[in-house]
């Protein structure tokens, strides 16, 4: 496995923020910085890593409020988000950051669609559009590593909430069945909250989908 994944809990409600990187080239990406944490910056510098992208699985406050702070540490870093999430990212009430007392709007440097890929060193990241928890939610699949970053689409024996504006239980269930269940059973799933799981375990045991 040439990808290493660092995990840190950030933000107001304990979001899993990940830093994935290619061991060979040291290039990497921050995924879902719900809040700012100096520990991650120190680790990146300590390991001599090169963070190229901030990737957002969706636009809710608890996944985006650290973006502007990491941009100060890494001025060349580019923000990647689904093109279907632009409205939420640009509206402090829709993304709920106003309610958390840190109004945050974000304009993606790179807008992606279902099936688009992004090269990070030797790693190819594939974006899977998975609406339901939010209108433009997506997962990030690294096929060579058997890893899926599922955001708030799929959790350990659970799924993301669908009682927010723009949410839809039907869309979320369809997303899981159409986009995630076809992945190999051994695929490791790193979710936005709670601990890791696998596609195979969730197909057998998830009571919601």
Tab-separated table of C-alpha atoms in Angstrom:
chain	number	residue	atom	x	y	z
A	1	UNK	CA	0.000	0.000	0.000
A	2	UNK	CA	1.575	3.221	-1.084
A	3	UNK	CA	-1.065	5.430	0.542
A	4	UNK	CA	-0.876	6.310	4.196
A	5	UNK	CA	-3.858	7.847	6.003
A	6	UNK	CA	-3.641	10.051	9.080
A	7	UNK	CA	-6.897	10.650	10.955
A	8	UNK	CA	-7.756	13.459	13.344
A	9	UNK	CA	-11.035	14.506	14.976
A	10	UNK	CA	-11.782	18.183	14.356
A	11	UNK	CA	-14.561	20.723	14.531
A	12	UNK	CA	-17.581	21.276	16.749
A	13	UNK	CA	-19.107	17.795	16.494
A	14	UNK	CA	-16.125	15.500	16.076
A	15	UNK	CA	-15.646	15.141	12.330
A	16	UNK	CA	-13.033	12.719	11.029
A	17	UNK	CA	-10.527	14.818	9.124
A	18	UNK	CA	-8.147	12.724	7.041
A	19	UNK	CA	-4.786	13.369	5.472
A	20	UNK	CA	-4.005	10.840	2.779
A	21	UNK	CA	-0.642	10.823	1.059
A	22	UNK	CA	1.449	8.899	-1.420
A	23	UNK	CA	4.495	7.502	0.382
A	24	UNK	CA	6.680	7.685	-2.717
A	25	UNK	CA	6.085	11.295	-3.790
A	26	UNK	CA	4.991	12.682	-0.351
A	27	UNK	CA	2.096	14.461	-2.099
A	28	UNK	CA	-1.203	14.373	-0.265
A	29	UNK	CA	-4.638	15.803	0.444
A	30	UNK	CA	-6.637	17.008	3.440
A	31	UNK	CA	-10.182	15.653	3.437
A	32	UNK	CA	-13.080	17.322	5.275
A	33	UNK	CA	-11.380	19.766	7.659
A	34	UNK	CA	-14.313	20.428	9.982
A	35	UNK	CA	-12.064	22.534	12.164
A	36	UNK	CA	-8.464	23.621	12.396
A	37	UNK	CA	-5.906	21.552	14.264
A	38	UNK	CA	-2.258	22.538	14.615
A	39	UNK	CA	-1.395	18.881	15.256
A	40	UNK	CA	-2.098	18.048	11.618
A	41	UNK	CA	0.038	20.932	10.351
A	42	UNK	CA	2.909	19.829	12.585
A	43	UNK	CA	2.613	16.232	11.391
A	44	UNK	CA	2.585	17.276	7.734
A	45	UNK	CA	5.737	19.335	8.233
A	46	UNK	CA	7.400	16.735	10.413
A	47	UNK	CA	6.913	14.055	7.746
A	48	UNK	CA	7.931	16.482	4.966
A	49	UNK	CA	4.634	16.027	3.135
A	50	UNK	CA	3.235	18.188	0.338
A	51	UNK	CA	-0.510	18.848	0.749
A	52	UNK	CA	-1.874	19.707	-2.683
A	53	UNK	CA	-5.627	19.621	-2.182
A	54	UNK	CA	-8.390	20.117	0.351
A	55	UNK	CA	-11.177	17.754	-0.693
A	56	UNK	CA	-14.708	18.282	0.610
A	57	UNK	CA	-17.122	15.358	0.514
A	58	UNK	CA	-19.963	17.839	1.096
A	59	UNK	CA	-20.710	21.350	2.241
A	60	UNK	CA	-22.012	21.070	5.798
A	61	UNK	CA	-20.343	23.303	8.371
A	62	UNK	CA	-18.766	20.471	10.343
A	63	UNK	CA	-16.775	19.442	7.252
A	64	UNK	CA	-15.649	22.837	5.952
A	65	UNK	CA	-14.946	25.239	8.816
A	66	UNK	CA	-11.235	24.450	8.919
A	67	UNK	CA	-10.618	25.209	5.237
A	68	UNK	CA	-9.703	28.897	5.534
A	69	UNK	CA	-7.232	28.189	8.336
A	70	UNK	CA	-5.400	25.434	6.458
A	71	UNK	CA	-5.284	27.713	3.402
A	72	UNK	CA	-3.215	30.147	5.474
A	73	UNK	CA	-0.701	27.406	6.329
A	74	UNK	CA	-0.602	26.072	2.769
A	75	UNK	CA	-1.277	29.025	0.421
A	76	UNK	CA	-0.952	26.977	-2.788
A	77	UNK	CA	-3.442	24.309	-1.736
A	78	UNK	CA	-6.513	23.912	-3.992
A	79	UNK	CA	-10.065	23.179	-2.827
A	80	UNK	CA	-11.921	20.338	-4.572
A	81	UNK	CA	-15.701	19.866	-4.261
A	82	UNK	CA	-18.639	18.496	-6.210
A	83	UNK	CA	-20.108	20.958	-8.685
A	84	UNK	CA	-23.513	20.051	-7.253
A	85	UNK	CA	-22.531	21.444	-3.836
A	86	UNK	CA	-21.653	24.964	-4.987
A	87	UNK	CA	-24.904	26.492	-3.703
A	88	UNK	CA	-24.472	25.052	-0.222
A	89	UNK	CA	-20.799	26.036	-0.025
A	90	UNK	CA	-21.721	29.615	-0.873
A	91	UNK	CA	-24.532	30.050	1.670
A	92	UNK	CA	-23.767	30.303	5.411
A	93	UNK	CA	-27.342	29.365	6.332
A	94	UNK	CA	-27.650	26.428	3.929
A	95	UNK	CA	-24.299	25.017	5.097
A	96	UNK	CA	-25.194	25.873	8.710
A	97	UNK	CA	-21.851	27.491	9.531
A	98	UNK	CA	-23.704	30.614	10.713
A	99	UNK	CA	-25.358	28.510	13.407
A	100	UNK	CA	-21.935	27.367	14.636
A	101	UNK	CA	-20.770	30.972	14.987
A	102	UNK	CA	-18.119	30.819	12.264
A	103	UNK	CA	-19.851	31.849	9.004
A	104	UNK	CA	-17.935	30.133	6.193
A	105	UNK	CA	-18.353	30.284	2.438
A	106	UNK	CA	-16.132	28.440	0.020
A	107	UNK	CA	-15.578	28.599	-3.717
A	108	UNK	CA	-13.989	25.433	-5.044
A	109	UNK	CA	-10.863	25.789	-7.175
A	110	UNK	CA	-11.732	22.483	-8.836
A	111	UNK	CA	-15.369	21.400	-9.318
A	112	UNK	CA	-15.809	17.713	-10.012
A	113	UNK	CA	-18.575	15.506	-11.374
A	114	UNK	CA	-19.402	11.830	-10.938
A	115	UNK	CA	-16.599	9.642	-12.260
A	116	UNK	CA	-14.000	12.415	-12.465
A	117	UNK	CA	-10.494	11.537	-11.263
A	118	UNK	CA	-7.668	13.464	-9.671
A	119	UNK	CA	-4.019	12.464	-9.518
A	120	UNK	CA	-2.211	13.025	-6.209
A	121	UNK	CA	1.336	11.798	-6.690
A	122	UNK	CA	0.987	8.153	-7.658
A	123	UNK	CA	-2.578	7.911	-6.330
A	124	UNK	CA	-5.662	8.202	-8.507
A	125	UNK	CA	-8.718	9.481	-6.651
A	126	UNK	CA	-12.123	8.858	-8.198
A	127	UNK	CA	-15.154	10.913	-7.215
A	128	UNK	CA	-18.498	9.169	-6.782
A	129	UNK	CA	-21.505	11.470	-6.577
A	130	UNK	CA	-23.678	10.217	-3.705
A	131	UNK	CA	-26.483	12.719	-2.994
A	132	UNK	CA	-28.844	12.174	-0.090
A	133	UNK	CA	-27.243	13.571	3.042
A	134	UNK	CA	-26.701	16.728	1.005
A	135	UNK	CA	-27.581	17.598	-2.612
A	136	UNK	CA	-24.008	17.340	-3.855
A	137	UNK	CA	-22.493	14.831	-1.455
A	138	UNK	CA	-19.762	12.604	-2.810
A	139	UNK	CA	-17.384	9.824	-1.811
A	140	UNK	CA	-13.731	9.513	-2.773
A	141	UNK	CA	-12.545	6.114	-3.992
A	142	UNK	CA	-8.894	5.100	-4.251
A	143	UNK	CA	-9.148	1.820	-6.133
A	144	UNK	CA	-5.454	0.913	-6.011
A	145	UNK	CA	-5.585	1.037	-2.211
A	146	UNK	CA	-9.054	-0.491	-1.690
A	147	UNK	CA	-10.074	2.630	0.244
A	148	UNK	CA	-13.258	4.695	0.206
A	149	UNK	CA	-13.656	8.002	2.020
A	150	UNK	CA	-17.429	8.015	2.494
A	151	UNK	CA	-18.058	11.427	4.067
A	152	UNK	CA	-21.507	11.396	5.652
A	153	UNK	CA	-23.007	8.990	3.120
A	154	UNK	CA	-22.097	5.772	4.921
A	155	UNK	CA	-21.064	5.161	8.535
A	156	UNK	CA	-20.339	2.056	10.588
A	157	UNK	CA	-23.759	0.340	10.692
A	158	UNK	CA	-25.392	3.666	9.940
A	159	UNK	CA	-25.878	6.423	7.366
A	160	UNK	CA	-25.868	10.209	7.286
A	161	UNK	CA	-28.866	12.179	8.499
A	162	UNK	CA	-31.534	13.015	5.954
A	163	UNK	CA	-33.543	15.579	7.920
A	164	UNK	CA	-31.536	18.615	6.757
A	165	UNK	CA	-32.620	21.045	4.019
A	166	UNK	CA	-31.745	19.461	0.676
A	167	UNK	CA	-31.490	15.960	2.177
A	168	UNK	CA	-33.354	12.911	0.884
A	169	UNK	CA	-33.445	9.421	2.374
A	170	UNK	CA	-34.448	7.927	-0.979
A	171	UNK	CA	-31.531	9.622	-2.743
A	172	UNK	CA	-29.120	8.451	-0.062
A	173	UNK	CA	-30.336	4.845	-0.218
A	174	UNK	CA	-30.120	4.912	-4.014
A	175	UNK	CA	-26.592	6.356	-3.829
A	176	UNK	CA	-25.432	3.604	-1.484
A	177	UNK	CA	-26.984	0.815	-3.551
A	178	UNK	CA	-25.863	2.142	-6.931
A	179	UNK	CA	-22.427	3.555	-6.164
A	180	UNK	CA	-21.070	1.857	-3.030
A	181	UNK	CA	-22.407	-1.701	-2.926
A	182	UNK	CA	-20.762	-2.576	-6.298
A	183	UNK	CA	-17.319	-1.852	-4.780
A	184	UNK	CA	-15.267	-4.855	-3.598
A	185	UNK	CA	-16.341	-6.223	-0.205
A	186	UNK	CA	-12.827	-5.773	1.183
A	187	UNK	CA	-12.856	-2.015	0.499
A	188	UNK	CA	-11.951	-0.130	3.688
A	189	UNK	CA	-14.397	2.678	4.450
A	190	UNK	CA	-13.207	5.811	6.251
A	191	UNK	CA	-16.373	7.746	7.211
A	192	UNK	CA	-16.972	11.337	8.262
A	193	UNK	CA	-17.916	10.279	11.802
A	194	UNK	CA	-17.383	7.182	13.943
A	195	UNK	CA	-14.894	4.408	13.210
A	196	UNK	CA	-13.862	2.690	9.980
A	197	UNK	CA	-15.704	-0.214	8.418
A	198	UNK	CA	-15.760	-2.189	5.160
A	199	UNK	CA	-18.168	-2.379	2.242
A	200	UNK	CA	-18.715	-6.110	2.871
A	201	UNK	CA	-19.638	-5.569	6.520
A	202	UNK	CA	-22.081	-2.789	5.676
A	203	UNK	CA	-23.779	-4.755	2.903
A	204	UNK	CA	-24.489	-7.525	5.412
A	205	UNK	CA	-25.157	-5.526	8.573
A	206	UNK	CA	-26.262	-1.957	7.862
A	207	UNK	CA	-29.878	-1.726	9.079
A	208	UNK	CA	-30.687	1.488	7.206
A	209	UNK	CA	-29.941	0.573	3.602
